[in-house]
Structure formats: C-alpha cells, structure tokens
Amino acid sequence: MARKPKPPRIGRRATLFQRLRSDFLTGLVIVAPVTLTIWVIWTAITFIDARVVPLVPAAYNPATYLGKNIAGFGVVIFLLFTALVGALTKGLFGRQLVRWGESLFDRTPIVRTIYNAVKQLIETVLNQSSASFQKACLLEYPRRGIWAVGFVSTDTQGEVPVKIGRQDMVSVFLPTTPNPTSGFLLFVPRADVIFLDMTIEDAAKLIISAGLVTPPTKEEIAAGRRPAPARKNQTKP
C-alpha cells in the first residue's frame, strides 16, 4: 500500500541563507548611511584642503613645523576667510565693492548666467525662512482616487490666482520617489488639500523610503508606541 505524501509544513523556519540575508540587510541599513556620511565629509575636507592649504604662506602653515599636513586645516582657513568676507561686506565700502563686482559679472554674457544661477541657488538654500515648507499634505494626483504626499510651500500669490479666478489656492511641491529634490510645482485649491499631522521630516522619510518607513499617528505617539509593521501578503496553499 503506497504511503500518502506528507502535507507541506506551514511556517517553516528560515534557512541559514535566509537568516544571513536578513541580518545583512539589517546591518546594511545601519552601516551604509554612516559610511556614506563619513565618506562625503572626508571627501569635502580633502577637496577643500587640497585647494586652500597651498595658498597659505609657509610661515602660517602647521605642516612647516610638524612635517605633515593637518586634515581640516584648509577647512578652518576657508571658514575664517568666508566669515571675514561676510563681515567686510556689511560695511559701506564692502557693499560698494560687491555691487561693483556684480555689475562687472552682469556685463559678461556667460559669466552673468552662471553667477546669477549659483547665487540664486545658494540664497534659496540658506534662506530658511522663505525656503522651508509649511505643512505636509495629501492631494489627489495624477487623477481622482490616487493620493500623493506633497509639501505646502505658501499661499499662491501673484498672477496665477488672478488668471484662474480664485484666491483660496496654495502652492504645493510634489516630490518624486526616492529623490525628493526633484518634483512638480502644483497650484491647488485649498479645499482639495488635506493637511497631515506628520512633520516635514517624517513626510520626507515616507517619500524617500517609498512607503516603507511610516511615521506614527498622533494617537500612537501619545500612547508611546510605534505602529505595527505591515504584514506581507501570503498565498494560501
């Protein structure tokens, strides 16, 4: 009499390879950001040192007396020089000198385009009061029934609401995943926007992780616990 085949075991323990793979991915989430951060900082320090230190007179260079270069010395000189330039431009003579230099750049065709673009970019990044977003929000995009996370930058002003014929509009930046630095600028009626309680940082994490990192709700924060991780769909045998 033939034996009946045994039914497959449900909930089998993970194999050694699966456990190693899980441990590797868990460690990679911790090691990769730290390693990349250190690499970026060290690369920036090396880049600045290589270009600033040769400009320092030998009498003021510690390498002359120690026999070796000090990492970060060029960064310190660069920071002090930048602060000195900023202090000088606050005076009347410094402002006049800056205006003269900008007028000289404005008269040069190619230099004018590059200088204005770089200046506008730096001013936008450093000016936190005008560049920071107000709230994270939900809006239906690219069609009704599909929701996307965006950032409300400000109330829409100028010609746009006048041409549209309504004043209750907000300017929303809709970032892309996983690179939130690129995206779309949308002018949306305020009634079509749902404001979220999560912070801008939590919303950015949600976008960058493609929904894998979900911030807790207000109720979960008040209870002092994180939301339960999402379960993977399992097919029935």
PDB file of C-alpha atoms in Angstrom, residues 59-194:
ATOM      1  CA  ALA A  59      55.143  80.612   7.974  1.00  0.00           C
ATOM      2  CA  TYR A  60      51.472  80.138   8.935  1.00  0.00           C
ATOM      3  CA  ASN A  61      51.173  76.522   7.836  1.00  0.00           C
ATOM      4  CA  PRO A  62      51.494  73.985  10.703  1.00  0.00           C
ATOM      5  CA  ALA A  63      52.906  71.452   8.234  1.00  0.00           C
ATOM      6  CA  THR A  64      56.089  73.540   8.083  1.00  0.00           C
ATOM      7  CA  TYR A  65      56.796  72.789  11.754  1.00  0.00           C
ATOM      8  CA  LEU A  66      55.138  69.381  12.158  1.00  0.00           C
ATOM      9  CA  GLY A  67      56.361  67.850   8.925  1.00  0.00           C
ATOM     10  CA  LYS A  68      52.909  66.706   7.820  1.00  0.00           C
ATOM     11  CA  ASN A  69      49.620  68.265   6.832  1.00  0.00           C
ATOM     12  CA  ILE A  70      46.794  68.538   9.345  1.00  0.00           C
ATOM     13  CA  ALA A  71      43.464  67.306   7.994  1.00  0.00           C
ATOM     14  CA  GLY A  72      40.864  70.036   8.156  1.00  0.00           C
ATOM     15  CA  PHE A  73      43.303  72.956   8.372  1.00  0.00           C
ATOM     16  CA  GLY A  74      42.189  74.202   4.952  1.00  0.00           C
ATOM     17  CA  VAL A  75      38.547  73.956   6.043  1.00  0.00           C
ATOM     18  CA  VAL A  76      39.254  76.154   9.073  1.00  0.00           C
ATOM     19  CA  ILE A  77      41.028  78.726   6.894  1.00  0.00           C
ATOM     20  CA  PHE A  78      38.135  78.658   4.411  1.00  0.00           C
ATOM     21  CA  LEU A  79      35.566  79.221   7.161  1.00  0.00           C
ATOM     22  CA  LEU A  80      37.548  82.091   8.690  1.00  0.00           C
ATOM     23  CA  PHE A  81      38.062  83.692   5.283  1.00  0.00           C
ATOM     24  CA  THR A  82      34.356  83.383   4.417  1.00  0.00           C
ATOM     25  CA  ALA A  83      33.358  84.900   7.769  1.00  0.00           C
ATOM     26  CA  LEU A  84      35.834  87.755   7.216  1.00  0.00           C
ATOM     27  CA  VAL A  85      34.392  88.466   3.770  1.00  0.00           C
ATOM     28  CA  GLY A  86      30.890  88.464   5.241  1.00  0.00           C
ATOM     29  CA  ALA A  87      31.929  90.918   7.949  1.00  0.00           C
ATOM     30  CA  LEU A  88      33.581  93.244   5.424  1.00  0.00           C
ATOM     31  CA  THR A  89      30.561  93.270   3.098  1.00  0.00           C
ATOM     32  CA  LYS A  90      28.347  94.545   5.920  1.00  0.00           C
ATOM     33  CA  GLY A  91      30.122  97.879   5.787  1.00  0.00           C
ATOM     34  CA  LEU A  92      29.577 100.654   3.258  1.00  0.00           C
ATOM     35  CA  PHE A  93      32.862 100.014   1.454  1.00  0.00           C
ATOM     36  CA  GLY A  94      32.200  96.279   1.274  1.00  0.00           C
ATOM     37  CA  ARG A  95      28.701  96.749  -0.149  1.00  0.00           C
ATOM     38  CA  GLN A  96      30.025  99.108  -2.804  1.00  0.00           C
ATOM     39  CA  LEU A  97      32.716  96.590  -3.697  1.00  0.00           C
ATOM     40  CA  VAL A  98      30.130  93.808  -4.024  1.00  0.00           C
ATOM     41  CA  ARG A  99      27.937  95.976  -6.241  1.00  0.00           C
ATOM     42  CA  TRP A 100      30.909  96.773  -8.441  1.00  0.00           C
ATOM     43  CA  GLY A 101      31.793  93.092  -8.764  1.00  0.00           C
ATOM     44  CA  GLU A 102      28.191  92.098  -9.553  1.00  0.00           C
ATOM     45  CA  SER A 103      27.903  94.824 -12.168  1.00  0.00           C
ATOM     46  CA  LEU A 104      31.094  93.510 -13.749  1.00  0.00           C
ATOM     47  CA  PHE A 105      29.661  89.978 -13.867  1.00  0.00           C
ATOM     48  CA  ASP A 106      26.350  91.262 -15.279  1.00  0.00           C
ATOM     49  CA  ARG A 107      28.165  92.749 -18.258  1.00  0.00           C
ATOM     50  CA  THR A 108      29.837  89.426 -19.102  1.00  0.00           C
ATOM     51  CA  PRO A 109      27.420  87.196 -21.084  1.00  0.00           C
ATOM     52  CA  ILE A 110      28.391  83.664 -19.991  1.00  0.00           C
ATOM     53  CA  VAL A 111      29.619  84.606 -16.523  1.00  0.00           C
ATOM     54  CA  ARG A 112      26.389  86.505 -15.861  1.00  0.00           C
ATOM     55  CA  THR A 113      24.231  83.413 -16.409  1.00  0.00           C
ATOM     56  CA  ILE A 114      26.373  81.148 -14.233  1.00  0.00           C
ATOM     57  CA  TYR A 115      26.792  83.710 -11.438  1.00  0.00           C
ATOM     58  CA  ASN A 116      23.078  84.539 -11.192  1.00  0.00           C
ATOM     59  CA  ALA A 117      22.069  80.862 -11.203  1.00  0.00           C
ATOM     60  CA  VAL A 118      24.579  79.917  -8.495  1.00  0.00           C
ATOM     61  CA  LYS A 119      23.726  82.960  -6.384  1.00  0.00           C
ATOM     62  CA  GLN A 120      20.002  82.264  -6.559  1.00  0.00           C
ATOM     63  CA  LEU A 121      20.551  78.611  -5.656  1.00  0.00           C
ATOM     64  CA  ILE A 122      22.696  79.426  -2.618  1.00  0.00           C
ATOM     65  CA  GLU A 123      20.325  82.137  -1.397  1.00  0.00           C
ATOM     66  CA  THR A 124      17.391  79.745  -1.697  1.00  0.00           C
ATOM     67  CA  VAL A 125      19.162  77.027   0.280  1.00  0.00           C
ATOM     68  CA  LEU A 126      20.434  79.342   3.021  1.00  0.00           C
ATOM     69  CA  ASN A 127      17.277  81.404   3.405  1.00  0.00           C
ATOM     70  CA  GLN A 128      15.360  79.020   5.665  1.00  0.00           C
ATOM     71  CA  SER A 129      12.507  81.407   6.303  1.00  0.00           C
ATOM     72  CA  SER A 130      11.482  81.511   2.645  1.00  0.00           C
ATOM     73  CA  ALA A 131      12.582  78.038   1.573  1.00  0.00           C
ATOM     74  CA  SER A 132      11.073  75.965   4.388  1.00  0.00           C
ATOM     75  CA  PHE A 133       7.765  74.224   3.787  1.00  0.00           C
ATOM     76  CA  GLN A 134       4.749  74.917   5.939  1.00  0.00           C
ATOM     77  CA  LYS A 135       2.986  71.557   6.173  1.00  0.00           C
ATOM     78  CA  ALA A 136       2.869  68.105   4.643  1.00  0.00           C
ATOM     79  CA  CYS A 137      -0.334  67.355   2.804  1.00  0.00           C
ATOM     80  CA  LEU A 138      -2.284  64.872   0.698  1.00  0.00           C
ATOM     81  CA  LEU A 139      -3.720  65.681  -2.705  1.00  0.00           C
ATOM     82  CA  GLU A 140      -5.249  63.624  -5.484  1.00  0.00           C
ATOM     83  CA  TYR A 141      -2.608  63.201  -8.175  1.00  0.00           C
ATOM     84  CA  PRO A 142      -2.282  62.268 -11.036  1.00  0.00           C
ATOM     85  CA  ARG A 143      -6.037  61.575 -11.064  1.00  0.00           C
ATOM     86  CA  ARG A 144      -9.011  61.317  -8.756  1.00  0.00           C
ATOM     87  CA  GLY A 145      -8.794  58.404  -6.355  1.00  0.00           C
ATOM     88  CA  ILE A 146      -4.978  58.296  -6.237  1.00  0.00           C
ATOM     89  CA  TRP A 147      -3.342  60.235  -3.414  1.00  0.00           C
ATOM     90  CA  ALA A 148       0.172  61.655  -3.228  1.00  0.00           C
ATOM     91  CA  VAL A 149       2.151  63.289  -0.411  1.00  0.00           C
ATOM     92  CA  GLY A 150       3.256  66.859  -1.048  1.00  0.00           C
ATOM     93  CA  PHE A 151       4.606  69.892   0.804  1.00  0.00           C
ATOM     94  CA  VAL A 152       2.716  73.163   1.058  1.00  0.00           C
ATOM     95  CA  SER A 153       5.189  75.982   0.499  1.00  0.00           C
ATOM     96  CA  THR A 154       2.990  79.088   0.646  1.00  0.00           C
ATOM     97  CA  ASP A 155      -0.313  80.626  -0.344  1.00  0.00           C
ATOM     98  CA  THR A 156      -0.443  81.155  -4.092  1.00  0.00           C
ATOM     99  CA  GLN A 157       0.014  84.816  -4.940  1.00  0.00           C
ATOM    100  CA  GLY A 158       0.624  86.978  -7.987  1.00  0.00           C
ATOM    101  CA  GLU A 159      -0.775  86.395 -11.438  1.00  0.00           C
ATOM    102  CA  VAL A 160      -1.667  82.705 -11.082  1.00  0.00           C
ATOM    103  CA  PRO A 161      -4.746  83.022  -8.799  1.00  0.00           C
ATOM    104  CA  VAL A 162      -5.895  86.107 -10.712  1.00  0.00           C
ATOM    105  CA  LYS A 163      -5.869  84.261 -14.046  1.00  0.00           C
ATOM    106  CA  ILE A 164      -7.572  81.211 -12.532  1.00  0.00           C
ATOM    107  CA  GLY A 165     -10.201  83.345 -10.839  1.00  0.00           C
ATOM    108  CA  ARG A 166      -9.907  82.101  -7.260  1.00  0.00           C
ATOM    109  CA  GLN A 167      -7.799  83.286  -4.343  1.00  0.00           C
ATOM    110  CA  ASP A 168      -8.020  80.309  -1.966  1.00  0.00           C
ATOM    111  CA  MET A 169      -5.118  78.404  -3.504  1.00  0.00           C
ATOM    112  CA  VAL A 170      -1.870  77.020  -2.125  1.00  0.00           C
ATOM    113  CA  SER A 171       1.431  76.238  -3.820  1.00  0.00           C
ATOM    114  CA  VAL A 172       2.328  72.571  -3.333  1.00  0.00           C
ATOM    115  CA  PHE A 173       5.643  70.941  -4.141  1.00  0.00           C
ATOM    116  CA  LEU A 174       5.079  67.319  -5.145  1.00  0.00           C
ATOM    117  CA  PRO A 175       8.384  65.411  -4.780  1.00  0.00           C
ATOM    118  CA  THR A 176       9.346  62.219  -6.574  1.00  0.00           C
ATOM    119  CA  THR A 177      10.465  58.930  -5.042  1.00  0.00           C
ATOM    120  CA  PRO A 178      13.180  58.172  -3.999  1.00  0.00           C
ATOM    121  CA  ASN A 179      14.761  61.525  -4.924  1.00  0.00           C
ATOM    122  CA  PRO A 180      12.683  64.246  -3.211  1.00  0.00           C
ATOM    123  CA  THR A 181      14.826  67.076  -4.616  1.00  0.00           C
ATOM    124  CA  SER A 182      13.013  66.784  -7.957  1.00  0.00           C
ATOM    125  CA  GLY A 183       9.289  67.061  -8.451  1.00  0.00           C
ATOM    126  CA  PHE A 184       6.438  69.265  -9.614  1.00  0.00           C
ATOM    127  CA  LEU A 185       5.038  72.622  -8.535  1.00  0.00           C
ATOM    128  CA  LEU A 186       1.244  72.472  -8.344  1.00  0.00           C
ATOM    129  CA  PHE A 187      -1.239  75.259  -7.655  1.00  0.00           C
ATOM    130  CA  VAL A 188      -4.115  73.572  -5.860  1.00  0.00           C
ATOM    131  CA  PRO A 189      -7.353  74.924  -4.335  1.00  0.00           C
ATOM    132  CA  ARG A 190      -7.116  74.802  -0.563  1.00  0.00           C
ATOM    133  CA  ALA A 191     -10.315  72.771  -0.363  1.00  0.00           C
ATOM    134  CA  ASP A 192      -8.671  69.969  -2.369  1.00  0.00           C
ATOM    135  CA  VAL A 193      -5.722  69.655   0.027  1.00  0.00           C
ATOM    136  CA  ILE A 194      -5.727  67.502   3.163  1.00  0.00           C
TER     137      ILE A 194
END
